[in-house]
Short mmCIF file of C-alpha atoms and ligand atoms in Angstrom, two decimals:
data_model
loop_
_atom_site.label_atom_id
_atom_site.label_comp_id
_atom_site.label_asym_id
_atom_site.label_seq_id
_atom_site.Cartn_x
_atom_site.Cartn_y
_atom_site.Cartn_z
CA UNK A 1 0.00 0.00 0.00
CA UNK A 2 1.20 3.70 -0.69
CA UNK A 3 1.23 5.82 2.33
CA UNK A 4 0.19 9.38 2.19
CA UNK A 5 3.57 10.75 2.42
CA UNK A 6 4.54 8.65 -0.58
CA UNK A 7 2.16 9.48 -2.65
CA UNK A 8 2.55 13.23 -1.75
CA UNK A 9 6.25 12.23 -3.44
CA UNK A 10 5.00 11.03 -6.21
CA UNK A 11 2.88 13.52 -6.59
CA UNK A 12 5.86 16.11 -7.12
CA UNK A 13 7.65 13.89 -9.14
CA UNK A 14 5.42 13.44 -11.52
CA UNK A 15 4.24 17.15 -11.45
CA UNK A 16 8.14 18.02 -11.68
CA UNK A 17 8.53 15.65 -15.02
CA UNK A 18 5.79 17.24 -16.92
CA UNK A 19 7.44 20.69 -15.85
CA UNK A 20 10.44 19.41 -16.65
CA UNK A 21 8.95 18.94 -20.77
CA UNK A 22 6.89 21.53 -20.69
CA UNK A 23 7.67 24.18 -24.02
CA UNK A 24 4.77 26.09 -22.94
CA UNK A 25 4.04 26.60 -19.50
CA UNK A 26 0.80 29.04 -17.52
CA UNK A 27 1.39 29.38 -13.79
CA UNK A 28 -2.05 31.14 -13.09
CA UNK A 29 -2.33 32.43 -9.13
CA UNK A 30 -4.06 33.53 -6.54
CA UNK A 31 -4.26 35.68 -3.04
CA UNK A 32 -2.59 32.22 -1.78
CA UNK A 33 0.79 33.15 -3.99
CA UNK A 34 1.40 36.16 -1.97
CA UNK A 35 0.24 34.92 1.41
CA UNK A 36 3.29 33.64 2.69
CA UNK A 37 4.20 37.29 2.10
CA UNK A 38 1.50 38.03 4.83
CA UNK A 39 -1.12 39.48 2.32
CA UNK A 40 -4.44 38.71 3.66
CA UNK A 41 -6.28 36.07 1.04
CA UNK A 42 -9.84 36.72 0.76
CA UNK A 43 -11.84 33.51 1.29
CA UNK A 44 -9.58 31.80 3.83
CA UNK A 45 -12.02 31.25 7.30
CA UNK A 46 -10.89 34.09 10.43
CA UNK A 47 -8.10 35.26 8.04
CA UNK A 48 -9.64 36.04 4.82
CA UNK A 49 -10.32 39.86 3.90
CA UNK A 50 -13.80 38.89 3.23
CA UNK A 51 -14.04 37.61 7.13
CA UNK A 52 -13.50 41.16 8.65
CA UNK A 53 -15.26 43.61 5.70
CA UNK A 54 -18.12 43.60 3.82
CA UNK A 55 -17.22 43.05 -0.36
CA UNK A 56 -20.66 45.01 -1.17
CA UNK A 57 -19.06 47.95 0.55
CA UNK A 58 -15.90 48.31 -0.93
CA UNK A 59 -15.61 46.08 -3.67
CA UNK A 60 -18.41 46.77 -6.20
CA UNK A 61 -18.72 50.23 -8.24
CA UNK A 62 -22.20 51.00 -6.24
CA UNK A 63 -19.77 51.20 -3.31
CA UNK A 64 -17.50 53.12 -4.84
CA UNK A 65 -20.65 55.84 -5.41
CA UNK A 66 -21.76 55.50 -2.08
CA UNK A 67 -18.99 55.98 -0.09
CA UNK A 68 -15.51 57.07 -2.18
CA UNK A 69 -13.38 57.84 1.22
CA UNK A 70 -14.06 54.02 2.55
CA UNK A 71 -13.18 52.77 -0.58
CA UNK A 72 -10.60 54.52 -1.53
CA UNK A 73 -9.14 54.43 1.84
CA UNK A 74 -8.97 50.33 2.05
CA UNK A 75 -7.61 50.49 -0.46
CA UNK A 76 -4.40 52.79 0.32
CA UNK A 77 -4.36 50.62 3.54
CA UNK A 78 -3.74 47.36 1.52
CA UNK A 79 -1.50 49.34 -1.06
CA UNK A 80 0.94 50.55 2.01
CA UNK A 81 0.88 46.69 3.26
CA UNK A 82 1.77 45.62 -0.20
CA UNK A 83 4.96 48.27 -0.61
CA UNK A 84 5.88 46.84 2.86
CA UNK A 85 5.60 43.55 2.15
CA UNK A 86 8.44 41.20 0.06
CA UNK A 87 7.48 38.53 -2.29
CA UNK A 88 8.18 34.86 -0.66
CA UNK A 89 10.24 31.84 -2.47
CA UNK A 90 7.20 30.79 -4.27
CA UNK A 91 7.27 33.92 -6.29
CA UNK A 92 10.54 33.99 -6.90
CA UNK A 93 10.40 30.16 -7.60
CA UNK A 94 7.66 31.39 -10.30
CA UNK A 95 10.51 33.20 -11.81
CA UNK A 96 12.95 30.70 -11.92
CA UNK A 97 10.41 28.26 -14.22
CA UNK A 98 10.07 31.14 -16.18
CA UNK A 99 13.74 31.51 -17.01
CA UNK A 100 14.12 27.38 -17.61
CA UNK A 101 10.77 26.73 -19.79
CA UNK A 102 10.53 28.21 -23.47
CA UNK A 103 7.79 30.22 -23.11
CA UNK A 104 5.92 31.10 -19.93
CA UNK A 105 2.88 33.31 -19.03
CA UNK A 106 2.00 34.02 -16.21
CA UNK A 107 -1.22 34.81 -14.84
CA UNK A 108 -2.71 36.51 -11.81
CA UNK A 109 -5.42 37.66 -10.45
CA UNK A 110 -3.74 39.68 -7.34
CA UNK A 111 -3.47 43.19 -7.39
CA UNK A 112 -0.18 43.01 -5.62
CA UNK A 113 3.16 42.79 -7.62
CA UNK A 114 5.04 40.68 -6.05
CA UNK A 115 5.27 38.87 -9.05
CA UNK A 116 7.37 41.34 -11.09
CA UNK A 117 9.59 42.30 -7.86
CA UNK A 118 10.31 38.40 -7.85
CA UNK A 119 11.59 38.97 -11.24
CA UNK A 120 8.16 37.85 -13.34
CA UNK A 121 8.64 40.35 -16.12
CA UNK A 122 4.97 40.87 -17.55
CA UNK A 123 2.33 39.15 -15.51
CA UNK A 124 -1.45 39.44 -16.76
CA UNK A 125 -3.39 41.23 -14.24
CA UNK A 126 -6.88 39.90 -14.53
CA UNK A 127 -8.24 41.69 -12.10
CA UNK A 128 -5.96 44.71 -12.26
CA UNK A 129 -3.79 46.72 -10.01
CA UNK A 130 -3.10 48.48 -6.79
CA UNK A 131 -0.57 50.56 -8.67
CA UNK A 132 -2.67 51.51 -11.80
CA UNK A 133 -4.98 54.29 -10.25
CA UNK A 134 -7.73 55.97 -13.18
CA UNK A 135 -10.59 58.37 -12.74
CA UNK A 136 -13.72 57.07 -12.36
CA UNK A 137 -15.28 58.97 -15.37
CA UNK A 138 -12.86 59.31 -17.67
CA UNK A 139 -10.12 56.43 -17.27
CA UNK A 140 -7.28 58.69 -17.70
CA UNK A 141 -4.88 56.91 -15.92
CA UNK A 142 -3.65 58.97 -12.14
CA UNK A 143 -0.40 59.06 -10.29
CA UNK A 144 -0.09 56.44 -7.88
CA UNK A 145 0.03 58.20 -4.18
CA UNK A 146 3.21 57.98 -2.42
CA UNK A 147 1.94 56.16 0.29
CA UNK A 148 2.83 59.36 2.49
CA UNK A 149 -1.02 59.20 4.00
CA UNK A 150 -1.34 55.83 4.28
CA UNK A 151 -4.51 55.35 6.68
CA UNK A 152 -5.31 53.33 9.37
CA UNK A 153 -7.05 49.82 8.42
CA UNK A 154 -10.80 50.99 7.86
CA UNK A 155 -10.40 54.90 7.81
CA UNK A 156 -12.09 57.01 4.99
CA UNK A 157 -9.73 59.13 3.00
CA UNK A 158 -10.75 61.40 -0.04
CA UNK A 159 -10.13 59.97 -3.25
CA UNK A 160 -7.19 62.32 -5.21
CA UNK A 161 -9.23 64.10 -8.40
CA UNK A 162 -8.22 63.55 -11.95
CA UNK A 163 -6.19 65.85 -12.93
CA UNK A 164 -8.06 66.02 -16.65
CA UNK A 165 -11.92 66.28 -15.63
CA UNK A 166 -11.65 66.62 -11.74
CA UNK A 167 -13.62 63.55 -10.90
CA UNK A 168 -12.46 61.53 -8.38
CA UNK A 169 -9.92 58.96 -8.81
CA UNK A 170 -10.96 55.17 -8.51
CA UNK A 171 -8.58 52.21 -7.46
CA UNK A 172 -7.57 50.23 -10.93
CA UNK A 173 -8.78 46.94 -9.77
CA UNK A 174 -11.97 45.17 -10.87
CA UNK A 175 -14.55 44.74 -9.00
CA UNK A 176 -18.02 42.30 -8.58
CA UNK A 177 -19.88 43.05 -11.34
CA UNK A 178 -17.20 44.78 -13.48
CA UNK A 179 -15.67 43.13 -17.04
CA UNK A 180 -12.52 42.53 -17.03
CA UNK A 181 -9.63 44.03 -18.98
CA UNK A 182 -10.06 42.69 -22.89
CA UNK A 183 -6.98 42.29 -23.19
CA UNK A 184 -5.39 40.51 -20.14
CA UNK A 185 -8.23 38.36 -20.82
CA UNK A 186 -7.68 37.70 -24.14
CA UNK A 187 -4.19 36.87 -23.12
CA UNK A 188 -4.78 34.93 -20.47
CA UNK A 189 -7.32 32.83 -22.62
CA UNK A 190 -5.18 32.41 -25.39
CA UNK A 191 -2.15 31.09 -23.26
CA UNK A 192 -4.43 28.77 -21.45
CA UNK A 193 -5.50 27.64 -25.11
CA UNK A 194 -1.88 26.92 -26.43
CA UNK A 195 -0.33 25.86 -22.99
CA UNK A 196 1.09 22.17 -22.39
CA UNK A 197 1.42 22.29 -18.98
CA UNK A 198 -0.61 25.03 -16.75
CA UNK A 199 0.24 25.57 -12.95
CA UNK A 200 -2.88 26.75 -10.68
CA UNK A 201 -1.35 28.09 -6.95
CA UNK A 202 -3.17 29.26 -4.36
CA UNK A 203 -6.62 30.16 -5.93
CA UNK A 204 -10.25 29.29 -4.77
CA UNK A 205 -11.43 28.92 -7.85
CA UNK A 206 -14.74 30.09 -6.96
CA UNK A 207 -14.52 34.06 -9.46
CA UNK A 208 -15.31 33.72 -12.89
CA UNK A 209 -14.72 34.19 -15.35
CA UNK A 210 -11.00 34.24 -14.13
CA UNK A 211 -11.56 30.28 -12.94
CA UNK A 212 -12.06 29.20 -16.43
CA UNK A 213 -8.40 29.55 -17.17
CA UNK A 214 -7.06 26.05 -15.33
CA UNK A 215 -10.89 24.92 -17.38
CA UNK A 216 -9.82 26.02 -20.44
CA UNK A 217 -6.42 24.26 -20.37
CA UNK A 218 -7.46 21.29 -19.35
CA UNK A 219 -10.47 21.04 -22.11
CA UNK A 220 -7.31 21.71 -24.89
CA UNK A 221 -5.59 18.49 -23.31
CA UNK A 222 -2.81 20.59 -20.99
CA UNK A 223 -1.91 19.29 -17.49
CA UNK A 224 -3.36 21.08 -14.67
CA UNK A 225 -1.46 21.24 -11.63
CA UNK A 226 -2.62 22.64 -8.63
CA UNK A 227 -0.80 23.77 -5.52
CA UNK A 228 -2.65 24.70 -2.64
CA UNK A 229 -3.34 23.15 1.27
CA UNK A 230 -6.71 22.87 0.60
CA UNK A 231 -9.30 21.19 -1.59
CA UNK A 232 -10.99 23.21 -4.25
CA UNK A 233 -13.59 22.99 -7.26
CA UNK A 234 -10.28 23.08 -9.26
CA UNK A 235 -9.08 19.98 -8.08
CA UNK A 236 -11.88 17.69 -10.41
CA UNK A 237 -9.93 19.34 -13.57
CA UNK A 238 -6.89 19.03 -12.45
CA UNK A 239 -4.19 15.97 -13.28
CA UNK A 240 -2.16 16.57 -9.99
CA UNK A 241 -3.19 18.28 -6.87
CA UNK A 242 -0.37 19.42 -4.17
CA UNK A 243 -1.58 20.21 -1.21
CA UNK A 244 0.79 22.46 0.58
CA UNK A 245 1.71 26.20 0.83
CA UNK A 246 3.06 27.74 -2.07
CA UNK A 247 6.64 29.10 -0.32
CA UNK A 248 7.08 25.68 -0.27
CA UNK A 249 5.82 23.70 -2.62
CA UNK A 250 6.64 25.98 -5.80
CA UNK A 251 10.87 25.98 -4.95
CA UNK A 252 10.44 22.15 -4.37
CA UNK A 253 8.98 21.75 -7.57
CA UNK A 254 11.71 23.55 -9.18
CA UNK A 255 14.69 22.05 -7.68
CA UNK A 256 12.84 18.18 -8.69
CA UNK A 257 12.11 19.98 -12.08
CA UNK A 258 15.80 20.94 -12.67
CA UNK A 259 17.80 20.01 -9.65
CA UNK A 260 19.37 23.36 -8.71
CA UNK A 261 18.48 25.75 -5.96
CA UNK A 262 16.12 28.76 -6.41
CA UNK A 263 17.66 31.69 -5.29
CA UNK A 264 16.57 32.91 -1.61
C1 BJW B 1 -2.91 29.07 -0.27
C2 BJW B 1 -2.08 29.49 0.78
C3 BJW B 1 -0.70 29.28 0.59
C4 BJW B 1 -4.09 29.94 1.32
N1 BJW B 1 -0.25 28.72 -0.54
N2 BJW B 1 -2.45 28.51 -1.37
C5 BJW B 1 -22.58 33.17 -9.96
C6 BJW B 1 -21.86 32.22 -10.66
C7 BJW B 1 -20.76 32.57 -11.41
C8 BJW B 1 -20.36 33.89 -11.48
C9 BJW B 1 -21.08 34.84 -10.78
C10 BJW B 1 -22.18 34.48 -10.05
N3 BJW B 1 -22.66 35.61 -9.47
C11 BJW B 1 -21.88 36.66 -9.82
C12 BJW B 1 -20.92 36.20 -10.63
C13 BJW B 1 -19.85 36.98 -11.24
C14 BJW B 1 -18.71 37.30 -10.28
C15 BJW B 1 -18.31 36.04 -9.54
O1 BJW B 1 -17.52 35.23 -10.00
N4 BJW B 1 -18.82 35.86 -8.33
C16 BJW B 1 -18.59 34.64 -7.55
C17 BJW B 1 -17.83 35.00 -6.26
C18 BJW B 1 -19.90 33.97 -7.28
N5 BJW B 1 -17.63 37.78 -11.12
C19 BJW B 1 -17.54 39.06 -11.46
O2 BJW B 1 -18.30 39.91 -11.05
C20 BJW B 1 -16.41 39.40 -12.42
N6 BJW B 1 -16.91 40.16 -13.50
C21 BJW B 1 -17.86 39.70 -14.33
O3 BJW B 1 -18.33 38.58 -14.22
O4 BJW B 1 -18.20 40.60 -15.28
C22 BJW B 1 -19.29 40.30 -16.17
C23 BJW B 1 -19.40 41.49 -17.07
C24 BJW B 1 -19.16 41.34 -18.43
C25 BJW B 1 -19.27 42.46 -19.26
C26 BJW B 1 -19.61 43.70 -18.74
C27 BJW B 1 -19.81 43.84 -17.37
C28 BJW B 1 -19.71 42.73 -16.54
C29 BJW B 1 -15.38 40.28 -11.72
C30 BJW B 1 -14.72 39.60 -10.59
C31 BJW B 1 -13.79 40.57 -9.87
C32 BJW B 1 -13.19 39.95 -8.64
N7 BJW B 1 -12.60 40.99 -7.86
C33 BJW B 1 -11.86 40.62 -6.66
C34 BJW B 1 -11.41 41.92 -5.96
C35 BJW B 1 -10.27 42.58 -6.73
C36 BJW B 1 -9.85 43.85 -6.12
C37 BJW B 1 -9.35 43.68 -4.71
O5 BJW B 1 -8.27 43.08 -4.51
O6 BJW B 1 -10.01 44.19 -3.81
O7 BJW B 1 -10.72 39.82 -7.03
S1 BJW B 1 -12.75 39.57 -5.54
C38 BJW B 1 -11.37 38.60 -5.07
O8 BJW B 1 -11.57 37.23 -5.50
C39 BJW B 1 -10.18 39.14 -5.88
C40 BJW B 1 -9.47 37.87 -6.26
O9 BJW B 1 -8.62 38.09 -7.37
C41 BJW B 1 -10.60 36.93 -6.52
C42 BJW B 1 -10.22 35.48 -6.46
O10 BJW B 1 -9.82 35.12 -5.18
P1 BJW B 1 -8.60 34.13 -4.96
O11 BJW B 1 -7.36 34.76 -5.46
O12 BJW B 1 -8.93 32.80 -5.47
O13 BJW B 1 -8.48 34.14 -3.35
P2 BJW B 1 -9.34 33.31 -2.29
O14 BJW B 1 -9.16 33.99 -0.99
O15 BJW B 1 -10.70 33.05 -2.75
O16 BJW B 1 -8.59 31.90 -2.23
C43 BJW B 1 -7.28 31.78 -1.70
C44 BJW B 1 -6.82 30.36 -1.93
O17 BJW B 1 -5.47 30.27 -1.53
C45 BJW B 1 -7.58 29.30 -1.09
O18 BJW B 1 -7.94 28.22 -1.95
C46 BJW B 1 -6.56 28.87 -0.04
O19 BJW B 1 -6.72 27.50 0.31
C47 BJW B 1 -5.28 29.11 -0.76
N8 BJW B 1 -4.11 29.37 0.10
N9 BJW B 1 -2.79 30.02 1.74
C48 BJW B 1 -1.08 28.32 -1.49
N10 BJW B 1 0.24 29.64 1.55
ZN1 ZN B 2 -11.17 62.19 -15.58
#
């Protein structure tokens, strides 16, 4: 019989072989990527952002309406934690595939970037950006605040005004409700389309259409791998499922991939 820890073994191995081949490659992530950097994820139970506030009040457009100095102020409160915070050895381990396999895209739905301080030259952002500010009429792209008024978690702060027709200046993230960008998505679709091997870490699965990505790969005939500790609706279209942390799992993967270190 094959014991858990074994299999877990296996698991890698096999994961690490078809990394090893891969000529294209998708490593689409999650708030789970960066939370080994201590970014809270959204949908994880007591630590989850969506445990302590309300998404109708501050992530939706209506909220945005109601109340621009609560939105706009969570939002400069998780933008200073970002700046603060350093991406962890699964990001940079993200960054080491891409420099070994042909071509690599990868894909995120985080408004962080911890991904291109890891060294991840051009990630998608599905869902956009902390650091891509735009007025909310106009979408003429705004300076991104240097942080120097960074509020308290849950305190209002006035939105900055554009600078072309005065109205106030929106986060550039997407929200419930809102498309998202045509192009990332195009991208994002089109990689998931051609990939051979695609690499889902640390998502829930549970946002469309952003979950259709690992979907889509798998439908062409690519192998889905998924890292994360817990189940999720991804795992019934995936090929291997490793449950662990990302900091971890991602450098282990790398080093049975290619057998070298990835750099700390
Ligand atoms: C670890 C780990 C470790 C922990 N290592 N792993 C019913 C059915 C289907 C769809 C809908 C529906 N009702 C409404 C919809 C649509 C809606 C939707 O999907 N809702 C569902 C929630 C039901 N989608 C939308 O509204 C989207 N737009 C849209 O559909 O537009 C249609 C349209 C077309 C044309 C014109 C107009 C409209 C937009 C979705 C936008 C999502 N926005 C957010 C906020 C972004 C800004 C911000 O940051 O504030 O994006 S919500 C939030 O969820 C954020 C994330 O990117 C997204 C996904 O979350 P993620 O990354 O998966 O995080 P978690 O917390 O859910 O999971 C973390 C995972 O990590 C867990 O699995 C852990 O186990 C794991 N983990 N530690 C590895 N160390
Ligand atoms: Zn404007």
């Amino acid at each position: 019989m094959t014991g858990r820890r074994e299999r877990k073994r296996m698991d890698l191995a096999d994961a690490a072989e078809s990394l090893a081949q891969a000529r294209r490659l998708v490593v689409f992530t999650g708030a789970g990527m960066s939370a080994e950097s201590g970014i809270a994820t959204f949908r994880d139970a007591g630590t989850g952002l969506w445990a302590r506030f309300d998404p109708r009040t501050l992530a939706t457009p209506e909220a945005f309406r109601a109340d621009p100095a609560l939105v706009w102020g969570w939002y400069e409160w998780r933008r200073a934690a970002v700046r603060r915070a350093e991406p962890n050895p699964g990001h940079l381990a993200v960054a080491a595939m891409a420099a070994r396999v042909p071509e690599t895209v990868v894909i995120t739905q985080n408004v962080d970037d911890l991904h291109e301080r890891a060294g991840s030259a051009a990630p998608v952002h599905l869902h956009g950006s902390l650091f891509a500010p735009r007025c909310s009429a106009c979408a003429a792209p705004a300076p991104v605040p240097d942080g120097a008024a960074e509020p308290g978690e849950g305190r209002r702060l006035a939105p900055p005004r554009c600078g072309r027709c005065a109205a106030p200046v929106r986060p550039g993230v997407v929200w419930f409700g809102e498309a998202l960008p045509e192009r990332a998505l195009e991208a994002a679709v089109e990689a998931a389309y051609r990939c051979d091997v695609l690499l889902t870490v640390g998502t829930s699965g549970l946002v469309y259409p952003a979950a259709e990505i690992p979907q889509v790969a798998a439908r062409r005939g690519g192998t889905v791998i998924q890292v994360n500790p817990e189940e999720t609706p991804l795992d019934a279209v995936c090929a291997l499922n490793l449950r662990g942390p990302a900091a971890v799992v991602l450098p282990a993967l790398v080093r049975a991939a290619w057998g070298d270190a990835v750099p700390a």
